[in-house]
Amino acid sequence: MVKVTSTDRRTALRTGAGLLAAGALTAGCAPNGAVAHSTSPAHPSSSPPSTPSAAPAPRRYPGRPAQLTHGPRTHPRVALTFHGQGDPAIAHAILTEAEKRGAHLTVLAVGSWLDEHPDMARRVLDGGHDLGNHTQRHLAVNAMSEADARSEITACADRLEHLTGSIGTWFRPSRAPLASPLVLRLARSAGYPHVLSYDVDSLDYTRPGADAIQRKILDEVRNGSVVSMHFGYPDTVAALPVVLEELARRGLTAVTTTELFS
């Protein structure tokens, strides 16, 4: 277990606070809640803006189960996965911190969050991260009727396709670590050969503090682990630098989930 001192915690929290402030400036919201942008010069008529290429589509991994909880234990790689919801300033701060350290993440976006912050889809992809489907409204999808569960999956898939040209590389059920047999079948029907679960739960959504998040992850992570984390919580921003530093010290590389299983 990694012992995190009070000095480390203060340093991490100061780092997180700085990142959050920087993220807030990057993502400054317009009065209507949309993400504001700086004005850029118009493109010359002879050089029209290029259309972004379509995002990667889901892949099938032969020989692997329909529900994936971890990658190969033989390679020193891990996947940090984030439930995409909450304040976009925090999302920007987390993505930026990962990119500064050469880490790539996996973001499972909630469709209603993308409705409010559509630029986040391309922000994730442009940073070299995976982008996937975490249902439209982040409700308890396993408890829904077949029609409602299908709508939750396909509505988010449609939103992703509209924004990026792809339904995303992964599907993860909302409010459950594993998909029910029905949700598994509906996800496959929607175009996702696998459902992405995890073997390490950071429990950051319980707001336990940065120290506790760091300890939970670092006590349990190993080769091939898929770690569940969340956008939307300042403690996660504060914990991330220490987590990435310790993973690197152990020789573990934070990669996208696609890279983990490839």
PDB file of N, CA and C in Angstrom, residues 65-147:
ATOM      1  N   PRO A  65     -14.765 -12.536 -23.396  1.00  0.00           N
ATOM      2  CA  PRO A  65     -16.176 -12.608 -23.013  1.00  0.00           C
ATOM      3  C   PRO A  65     -16.965 -11.378 -23.438  1.00  0.00           C
ATOM      4  N   ALA A  66     -18.277 -11.512 -23.386  1.00  0.00           N
ATOM      5  CA  ALA A  66     -19.138 -10.396 -23.767  1.00  0.00           C
ATOM      6  C   ALA A  66     -18.993  -9.227 -22.793  1.00  0.00           C
ATOM      7  N   GLN A  67     -18.762  -9.519 -21.525  1.00  0.00           N
ATOM      8  CA  GLN A  67     -18.540  -8.472 -20.528  1.00  0.00           C
ATOM      9  C   GLN A  67     -17.072  -8.511 -20.106  1.00  0.00           C
ATOM     10  N   LEU A  68     -16.392  -7.394 -20.291  1.00  0.00           N
ATOM     11  CA  LEU A  68     -14.961  -7.314 -20.035  1.00  0.00           C
ATOM     12  C   LEU A  68     -14.706  -6.568 -18.732  1.00  0.00           C
ATOM     13  N   THR A  69     -14.068  -7.227 -17.784  1.00  0.00           N
ATOM     14  CA  THR A  69     -13.771  -6.586 -16.505  1.00  0.00           C
ATOM     15  C   THR A  69     -12.303  -6.179 -16.376  1.00  0.00           C
ATOM     16  N   HIS A  70     -11.437  -6.828 -17.123  1.00  0.00           N
ATOM     17  CA  HIS A  70     -10.020  -6.461 -17.084  1.00  0.00           C
ATOM     18  C   HIS A  70      -9.342  -6.965 -18.351  1.00  0.00           C
ATOM     19  N   GLY A  71      -8.167  -6.409 -18.619  1.00  0.00           N
ATOM     20  CA  GLY A  71      -7.383  -6.815 -19.772  1.00  0.00           C
ATOM     21  C   GLY A  71      -6.372  -7.876 -19.412  1.00  0.00           C
ATOM     22  N   PRO A  72      -5.441  -8.162 -20.314  1.00  0.00           N
ATOM     23  CA  PRO A  72      -4.439  -9.195 -20.062  1.00  0.00           C
ATOM     24  C   PRO A  72      -3.596  -8.873 -18.828  1.00  0.00           C
ATOM     25  N   ARG A  73      -3.392  -9.877 -17.998  1.00  0.00           N
ATOM     26  CA  ARG A  73      -2.589  -9.694 -16.783  1.00  0.00           C
ATOM     27  C   ARG A  73      -1.099  -9.820 -17.067  1.00  0.00           C
ATOM     28  N   THR A  74      -0.747 -10.084 -18.311  1.00  0.00           N
ATOM     29  CA  THR A  74       0.646 -10.330 -18.670  1.00  0.00           C
ATOM     30  C   THR A  74       1.372  -9.080 -19.131  1.00  0.00           C
ATOM     31  N   HIS A  75       0.658  -7.966 -19.304  1.00  0.00           N
ATOM     32  CA  HIS A  75       1.281  -6.744 -19.800  1.00  0.00           C
ATOM     33  C   HIS A  75       1.099  -5.617 -18.784  1.00  0.00           C
ATOM     34  N   PRO A  76       2.117  -4.780 -18.573  1.00  0.00           N
ATOM     35  CA  PRO A  76       2.044  -3.714 -17.566  1.00  0.00           C
ATOM     36  C   PRO A  76       1.272  -2.495 -18.059  1.00  0.00           C
ATOM     37  N   ARG A  77      -0.007  -2.701 -18.321  1.00  0.00           N
ATOM     38  CA  ARG A  77      -0.869  -1.622 -18.793  1.00  0.00           C
ATOM     39  C   ARG A  77      -2.175  -1.643 -18.005  1.00  0.00           C
ATOM     40  N   VAL A  78      -2.730  -0.465 -17.788  1.00  0.00           N
ATOM     41  CA  VAL A  78      -4.018  -0.342 -17.110  1.00  0.00           C
ATOM     42  C   VAL A  78      -4.867   0.672 -17.863  1.00  0.00           C
ATOM     43  N   ALA A  79      -6.184   0.600 -17.675  1.00  0.00           N
ATOM     44  CA  ALA A  79      -7.107   1.555 -18.293  1.00  0.00           C
ATOM     45  C   ALA A  79      -7.835   2.325 -17.206  1.00  0.00           C
ATOM     46  N   LEU A  80      -7.691   3.634 -17.213  1.00  0.00           N
ATOM     47  CA  LEU A  80      -8.453   4.506 -16.318  1.00  0.00           C
ATOM     48  C   LEU A  80      -9.695   4.957 -17.083  1.00  0.00           C
ATOM     49  N   THR A  81     -10.864   4.549 -16.609  1.00  0.00           N
ATOM     50  CA  THR A  81     -12.112   4.852 -17.312  1.00  0.00           C
ATOM     51  C   THR A  81     -12.936   5.828 -16.483  1.00  0.00           C
ATOM     52  N   PHE A  82     -13.578   6.759 -17.165  1.00  0.00           N
ATOM     53  CA  PHE A  82     -14.320   7.828 -16.490  1.00  0.00           C
ATOM     54  C   PHE A  82     -15.765   7.875 -16.970  1.00  0.00           C
ATOM     55  N   HIS A  83     -16.672   7.950 -16.028  1.00  0.00           N
ATOM     56  CA  HIS A  83     -18.075   8.173 -16.338  1.00  0.00           C
ATOM     57  C   HIS A  83     -18.217   9.642 -16.716  1.00  0.00           C
ATOM     58  N   GLY A  84     -18.639   9.926 -17.941  1.00  0.00           N
ATOM     59  CA  GLY A  84     -18.649  11.278 -18.478  1.00  0.00           C
ATOM     60  C   GLY A  84     -19.913  12.032 -18.140  1.00  0.00           C
ATOM     61  N   GLN A  85     -19.827  12.841 -17.076  1.00  0.00           N
ATOM     62  CA  GLN A  85     -20.968  13.618 -16.617  1.00  0.00           C
ATOM     63  C   GLN A  85     -20.436  14.691 -15.672  1.00  0.00           C
ATOM     64  N   GLY A  86     -21.186  15.749 -15.446  1.00  0.00           N
ATOM     65  CA  GLY A  86     -20.773  16.745 -14.466  1.00  0.00           C
ATOM     66  C   GLY A  86     -20.166  17.983 -15.091  1.00  0.00           C
ATOM     67  N   ASP A  87     -19.565  18.807 -14.239  1.00  0.00           N
ATOM     68  CA  ASP A  87     -18.998  20.090 -14.626  1.00  0.00           C
ATOM     69  C   ASP A  87     -17.926  19.889 -15.697  1.00  0.00           C
ATOM     70  N   PRO A  88     -18.095  20.500 -16.870  1.00  0.00           N
ATOM     71  CA  PRO A  88     -17.083  20.315 -17.920  1.00  0.00           C
ATOM     72  C   PRO A  88     -15.720  20.875 -17.543  1.00  0.00           C
ATOM     73  N   ALA A  89     -15.657  21.837 -16.623  1.00  0.00           N
ATOM     74  CA  ALA A  89     -14.361  22.349 -16.183  1.00  0.00           C
ATOM     75  C   ALA A  89     -13.542  21.254 -15.529  1.00  0.00           C
ATOM     76  N   ILE A  90     -14.185  20.394 -14.755  1.00  0.00           N
ATOM     77  CA  ILE A  90     -13.488  19.276 -14.117  1.00  0.00           C
ATOM     78  C   ILE A  90     -13.056  18.273 -15.180  1.00  0.00           C
ATOM     79  N   ALA A  91     -13.916  18.019 -16.150  1.00  0.00           N
ATOM     80  CA  ALA A  91     -13.553  17.108 -17.239  1.00  0.00           C
ATOM     81  C   ALA A  91     -12.317  17.624 -17.977  1.00  0.00           C
ATOM     82  N   HIS A  92     -12.296  18.912 -18.294  1.00  0.00           N
ATOM     83  CA  HIS A  92     -11.136  19.500 -18.965  1.00  0.00           C
ATOM     84  C   HIS A  92      -9.878  19.336 -18.112  1.00  0.00           C
ATOM     85  N   ALA A  93     -10.005  19.575 -16.807  1.00  0.00           N
ATOM     86  CA  ALA A  93      -8.841  19.477 -15.922  1.00  0.00           C
ATOM     87  C   ALA A  93      -8.292  18.058 -15.883  1.00  0.00           C
ATOM     88  N   ILE A  94      -9.163  17.063 -15.823  1.00  0.00           N
ATOM     89  CA  ILE A  94      -8.728  15.664 -15.786  1.00  0.00           C
ATOM     90  C   ILE A  94      -8.061  15.283 -17.095  1.00  0.00           C
ATOM     91  N   LEU A  95      -8.674  15.630 -18.217  1.00  0.00           N
ATOM     92  CA  LEU A  95      -8.096  15.296 -19.511  1.00  0.00           C
ATOM     93  C   LEU A  95      -6.732  15.967 -19.694  1.00  0.00           C
ATOM     94  N   THR A  96      -6.635  17.217 -19.293  1.00  0.00           N
ATOM     95  CA  THR A  96      -5.385  17.944 -19.448  1.00  0.00           C
ATOM     96  C   THR A  96      -4.277  17.342 -18.589  1.00  0.00           C
ATOM     97  N   GLU A  97      -4.606  16.984 -17.357  1.00  0.00           N
ATOM     98  CA  GLU A  97      -3.606  16.368 -16.475  1.00  0.00           C
ATOM     99  C   GLU A  97      -3.113  15.047 -17.052  1.00  0.00           C
ATOM    100  N   ALA A  98      -4.015  14.235 -17.567  1.00  0.00           N
ATOM    101  CA  ALA A  98      -3.611  12.965 -18.174  1.00  0.00           C
ATOM    102  C   ALA A  98      -2.704  13.203 -19.367  1.00  0.00           C
ATOM    103  N   GLU A  99      -3.056  14.146 -20.205  1.00  0.00           N
ATOM    104  CA  GLU A  99      -2.273  14.416 -21.409  1.00  0.00           C
ATOM    105  C   GLU A  99      -0.891  14.950 -21.078  1.00  0.00           C
ATOM    106  N   LYS A 100      -0.776  15.769 -20.031  1.00  0.00           N
ATOM    107  CA  LYS A 100       0.528  16.284 -19.605  1.00  0.00           C
ATOM    108  C   LYS A 100       1.474  15.145 -19.243  1.00  0.00           C
ATOM    109  N   ARG A 101       0.914  14.043 -18.749  1.00  0.00           N
ATOM    110  CA  ARG A 101       1.727  12.920 -18.285  1.00  0.00           C
ATOM    111  C   ARG A 101       1.757  11.767 -19.291  1.00  0.00           C
ATOM    112  N   GLY A 102       1.243  12.006 -20.497  1.00  0.00           N
ATOM    113  CA  GLY A 102       1.288  10.988 -21.531  1.00  0.00           C
ATOM    114  C   GLY A 102       0.315   9.842 -21.326  1.00  0.00           C
ATOM    115  N   ALA A 103      -0.699  10.039 -20.498  1.00  0.00           N
ATOM    116  CA  ALA A 103      -1.687   8.992 -20.223  1.00  0.00           C
ATOM    117  C   ALA A 103      -2.893   9.175 -21.136  1.00  0.00           C
ATOM    118  N   HIS A 104      -3.504   8.066 -21.526  1.00  0.00           N
ATOM    119  CA  HIS A 104      -4.731   8.090 -22.314  1.00  0.00           C
ATOM    120  C   HIS A 104      -5.845   7.423 -21.504  1.00  0.00           C
ATOM    121  N   LEU A 105      -7.024   8.026 -21.558  1.00  0.00           N
ATOM    122  CA  LEU A 105      -8.154   7.603 -20.745  1.00  0.00           C
ATOM    123  C   LEU A 105      -9.262   7.028 -21.623  1.00  0.00           C
ATOM    124  N   THR A 106     -10.280   6.498 -20.964  1.00  0.00           N
ATOM    125  CA  THR A 106     -11.506   6.071 -21.637  1.00  0.00           C
ATOM    126  C   THR A 106     -12.663   6.804 -20.968  1.00  0.00           C
ATOM    127  N   VAL A 107     -13.455   7.511 -21.757  1.00  0.00           N
ATOM    128  CA  VAL A 107     -14.584   8.284 -21.238  1.00  0.00           C
ATOM    129  C   VAL A 107     -15.873   7.651 -21.727  1.00  0.00           C
ATOM    130  N   LEU A 108     -16.713   7.213 -20.798  1.00  0.00           N
ATOM    131  CA  LEU A 108     -18.042   6.686 -21.122  1.00  0.00           C
ATOM    132  C   LEU A 108     -19.025   7.813 -20.859  1.00  0.00           C
ATOM    133  N   ALA A 109     -19.491   8.446 -21.934  1.00  0.00           N
ATOM    134  CA  ALA A 109     -20.255   9.680 -21.819  1.00  0.00           C
ATOM    135  C   ALA A 109     -21.748   9.412 -21.666  1.00  0.00           C
ATOM    136  N   VAL A 110     -22.396  10.196 -20.835  1.00  0.00           N
ATOM    137  CA  VAL A 110     -23.848  10.189 -20.697  1.00  0.00           C
ATOM    138  C   VAL A 110     -24.426  11.078 -21.798  1.00  0.00           C
ATOM    139  N   GLY A 111     -25.434  10.577 -22.499  1.00  0.00           N
ATOM    140  CA  GLY A 111     -25.974  11.306 -23.641  1.00  0.00           C
ATOM    141  C   GLY A 111     -26.512  12.677 -23.294  1.00  0.00           C
ATOM    142  N   SER A 112     -27.215  12.803 -22.167  1.00  0.00           N
ATOM    143  CA  SER A 112     -27.762  14.105 -21.785  1.00  0.00           C
ATOM    144  C   SER A 112     -26.650  15.103 -21.478  1.00  0.00           C
ATOM    145  N   TRP A 113     -25.506  14.608 -20.998  1.00  0.00           N
ATOM    146  CA  TRP A 113     -24.344  15.484 -20.760  1.00  0.00           C
ATOM    147  C   TRP A 113     -23.807  16.003 -22.089  1.00  0.00           C
ATOM    148  N   LEU A 114     -23.759  15.132 -23.091  1.00  0.00           N
ATOM    149  CA  LEU A 114     -23.319  15.567 -24.417  1.00  0.00           C
ATOM    150  C   LEU A 114     -24.326  16.525 -25.050  1.00  0.00           C
ATOM    151  N   ASP A 115     -25.600  16.365 -24.735  1.00  0.00           N
ATOM    152  CA  ASP A 115     -26.584  17.323 -25.226  1.00  0.00           C
ATOM    153  C   ASP A 115     -26.269  18.725 -24.710  1.00  0.00           C
ATOM    154  N   GLU A 116     -25.855  18.812 -23.442  1.00  0.00           N
ATOM    155  CA  GLU A 116     -25.561  20.103 -22.822  1.00  0.00           C
ATOM    156  C   GLU A 116     -24.171  20.623 -23.200  1.00  0.00           C
ATOM    157  N   HIS A 117     -23.238  19.701 -23.412  1.00  0.00           N
ATOM    158  CA  HIS A 117     -21.845  20.092 -23.678  1.00  0.00           C
ATOM    159  C   HIS A 117     -21.317  19.313 -24.882  1.00  0.00           C
ATOM    160  N   PRO A 118     -21.847  19.569 -26.063  1.00  0.00           N
ATOM    161  CA  PRO A 118     -21.496  18.745 -27.229  1.00  0.00           C
ATOM    162  C   PRO A 118     -20.015  18.808 -27.599  1.00  0.00           C
ATOM    163  N   ASP A 119     -19.336  19.901 -27.276  1.00  0.00           N
ATOM    164  CA  ASP A 119     -17.917  20.011 -27.622  1.00  0.00           C
ATOM    165  C   ASP A 119     -17.048  19.015 -26.860  1.00  0.00           C
ATOM    166  N   MET A 120     -17.561  18.460 -25.765  1.00  0.00           N
ATOM    167  CA  MET A 120     -16.763  17.529 -24.982  1.00  0.00           C
ATOM    168  C   MET A 120     -16.461  16.255 -25.762  1.00  0.00           C
ATOM    169  N   ALA A 121     -17.332  15.862 -26.667  1.00  0.00           N
ATOM    170  CA  ALA A 121     -17.089  14.635 -27.439  1.00  0.00           C
ATOM    171  C   ALA A 121     -15.818  14.764 -28.256  1.00  0.00           C
ATOM    172  N   ARG A 122     -15.703  15.846 -28.994  1.00  0.00           N
ATOM    173  CA  ARG A 122     -14.509  16.027 -29.814  1.00  0.00           C
ATOM    174  C   ARG A 122     -13.287  16.344 -28.953  1.00  0.00           C
ATOM    175  N   ARG A 123     -13.492  17.010 -27.814  1.00  0.00           N
ATOM    176  CA  ARG A 123     -12.367  17.287 -26.901  1.00  0.00           C
ATOM    177  C   ARG A 123     -11.732  15.975 -26.424  1.00  0.00           C
ATOM    178  N   VAL A 124     -12.558  15.002 -26.077  1.00  0.00           N
ATOM    179  CA  VAL A 124     -12.051  13.705 -25.638  1.00  0.00           C
ATOM    180  C   VAL A 124     -11.254  13.048 -26.754  1.00  0.00           C
ATOM    181  N   LEU A 125     -11.838  12.977 -27.932  1.00  0.00           N
ATOM    182  CA  LEU A 125     -11.179  12.302 -29.053  1.00  0.00           C
ATOM    183  C   LEU A 125      -9.906  13.019 -29.488  1.00  0.00           C
ATOM    184  N   ASP A 126      -9.937  14.333 -29.516  1.00  0.00           N
ATOM    185  CA  ASP A 126      -8.758  15.088 -29.951  1.00  0.00           C
ATOM    186  C   ASP A 126      -7.586  14.911 -28.996  1.00  0.00           C
ATOM    187  N   GLY A 127      -7.871  14.532 -27.754  1.00  0.00           N
ATOM    188  CA  GLY A 127      -6.815  14.278 -26.788  1.00  0.00           C
ATOM    189  C   GLY A 127      -6.249  12.871 -26.867  1.00  0.00           C
ATOM    190  N   GLY A 128      -6.757  12.057 -27.805  1.00  0.00           N
ATOM    191  CA  GLY A 128      -6.259  10.694 -27.957  1.00  0.00           C
ATOM    192  C   GLY A 128      -6.896   9.686 -27.042  1.00  0.00           C
ATOM    193  N   HIS A 129      -8.061  10.018 -26.493  1.00  0.00           N
ATOM    194  CA  HIS A 129      -8.747   9.145 -25.545  1.00  0.00           C
ATOM    195  C   HIS A 129      -9.866   8.366 -26.233  1.00  0.00           C
ATOM    196  N   ASP A 130     -10.302   7.285 -25.601  1.00  0.00           N
ATOM    197  CA  ASP A 130     -11.477   6.542 -26.061  1.00  0.00           C
ATOM    198  C   ASP A 130     -12.743   7.268 -25.629  1.00  0.00           C
ATOM    199  N   LEU A 131     -13.803   7.137 -26.431  1.00  0.00           N
ATOM    200  CA  LEU A 131     -15.104   7.711 -26.105  1.00  0.00           C
ATOM    201  C   LEU A 131     -16.164   6.652 -26.302  1.00  0.00           C
ATOM    202  N   GLY A 132     -17.013   6.460 -25.299  1.00  0.00           N
ATOM    203  CA  GLY A 132     -18.050   5.435 -25.381  1.00  0.00           C
ATOM    204  C   GLY A 132     -19.379   5.899 -24.814  1.00  0.00           C
ATOM    205  N   ASN A 133     -20.285   4.958 -24.698  1.00  0.00           N
ATOM    206  CA  ASN A 133     -21.704   5.164 -24.384  1.00  0.00           C
ATOM    207  C   ASN A 133     -21.986   4.733 -22.949  1.00  0.00           C
ATOM    208  N   HIS A 134     -22.537   5.655 -22.158  1.00  0.00           N
ATOM    209  CA  HIS A 134     -22.922   5.337 -20.768  1.00  0.00           C
ATOM    210  C   HIS A 134     -24.411   5.617 -20.546  1.00  0.00           C
ATOM    211  N   THR A 135     -25.205   5.350 -21.573  1.00  0.00           N
ATOM    212  CA  THR A 135     -26.659   5.537 -21.615  1.00  0.00           C
ATOM    213  C   THR A 135     -27.029   7.017 -21.723  1.00  0.00           C
ATOM    214  N   GLN A 136     -28.263   7.264 -22.049  1.00  0.00           N
ATOM    215  CA  GLN A 136     -28.707   8.631 -22.310  1.00  0.00           C
ATOM    216  C   GLN A 136     -28.905   9.458 -21.045  1.00  0.00           C
ATOM    217  N   ARG A 137     -29.488   8.846 -19.992  1.00  0.00           N
ATOM    218  CA  ARG A 137     -29.840   9.655 -18.812  1.00  0.00           C
ATOM    219  C   ARG A 137     -29.194   9.165 -17.522  1.00  0.00           C
ATOM    220  N   HIS A 138     -28.356   8.145 -17.594  1.00  0.00           N
ATOM    221  CA  HIS A 138     -27.665   7.602 -16.425  1.00  0.00           C
ATOM    222  C   HIS A 138     -28.651   7.133 -15.357  1.00  0.00           C
ATOM    223  N   LEU A 139     -29.639   6.383 -15.785  1.00  0.00           N
ATOM    224  CA  LEU A 139     -30.602   5.769 -14.867  1.00  0.00           C
ATOM    225  C   LEU A 139     -30.245   4.294 -14.692  1.00  0.00           C
ATOM    226  N   ALA A 140     -30.973   3.618 -13.824  1.00  0.00           N
ATOM    227  CA  ALA A 140     -30.704   2.200 -13.544  1.00  0.00           C
ATOM    228  C   ALA A 140     -31.190   1.359 -14.719  1.00  0.00           C
ATOM    229  N   VAL A 141     -30.349   1.211 -15.721  1.00  0.00           N
ATOM    230  CA  VAL A 141     -30.776   0.603 -16.978  1.00  0.00           C
ATOM    231  C   VAL A 141     -31.150  -0.869 -16.804  1.00  0.00           C
ATOM    232  N   ASN A 142     -30.505  -1.580 -15.901  1.00  0.00           N
ATOM    233  CA  ASN A 142     -30.826  -3.002 -15.711  1.00  0.00           C
ATOM    234  C   ASN A 142     -32.243  -3.221 -15.183  1.00  0.00           C
ATOM    235  N   ALA A 143     -32.823  -2.208 -14.547  1.00  0.00           N
ATOM    236  CA  ALA A 143     -34.162  -2.336 -13.966  1.00  0.00           C
ATOM    237  C   ALA A 143     -35.260  -1.896 -14.924  1.00  0.00           C
ATOM    238  N   MET A 144     -34.915  -1.477 -16.119  1.00  0.00           N
ATOM    239  CA  MET A 144     -35.903  -0.939 -17.056  1.00  0.00           C
ATOM    240  C   MET A 144     -36.570  -2.027 -17.883  1.00  0.00           C
ATOM    241  N   SER A 145     -37.683  -1.661 -18.474  1.00  0.00           N
ATOM    242  CA  SER A 145     -38.317  -2.529 -19.457  1.00  0.00           C
ATOM    243  C   SER A 145     -37.431  -2.621 -20.684  1.00  0.00           C
ATOM    244  N   GLU A 146     -37.685  -3.585 -21.545  1.00  0.00           N
ATOM    245  CA  GLU A 146     -36.872  -3.753 -22.739  1.00  0.00           C
ATOM    246  C   GLU A 146     -36.911  -2.504 -23.616  1.00  0.00           C
ATOM    247  N   ALA A 147     -38.100  -1.938 -23.789  1.00  0.00           N
ATOM    248  CA  ALA A 147     -38.222  -0.759 -24.658  1.00  0.00           C
ATOM    249  C   ALA A 147     -37.463   0.431 -24.087  1.00  0.00           C
TER     250      ALA A 147
END
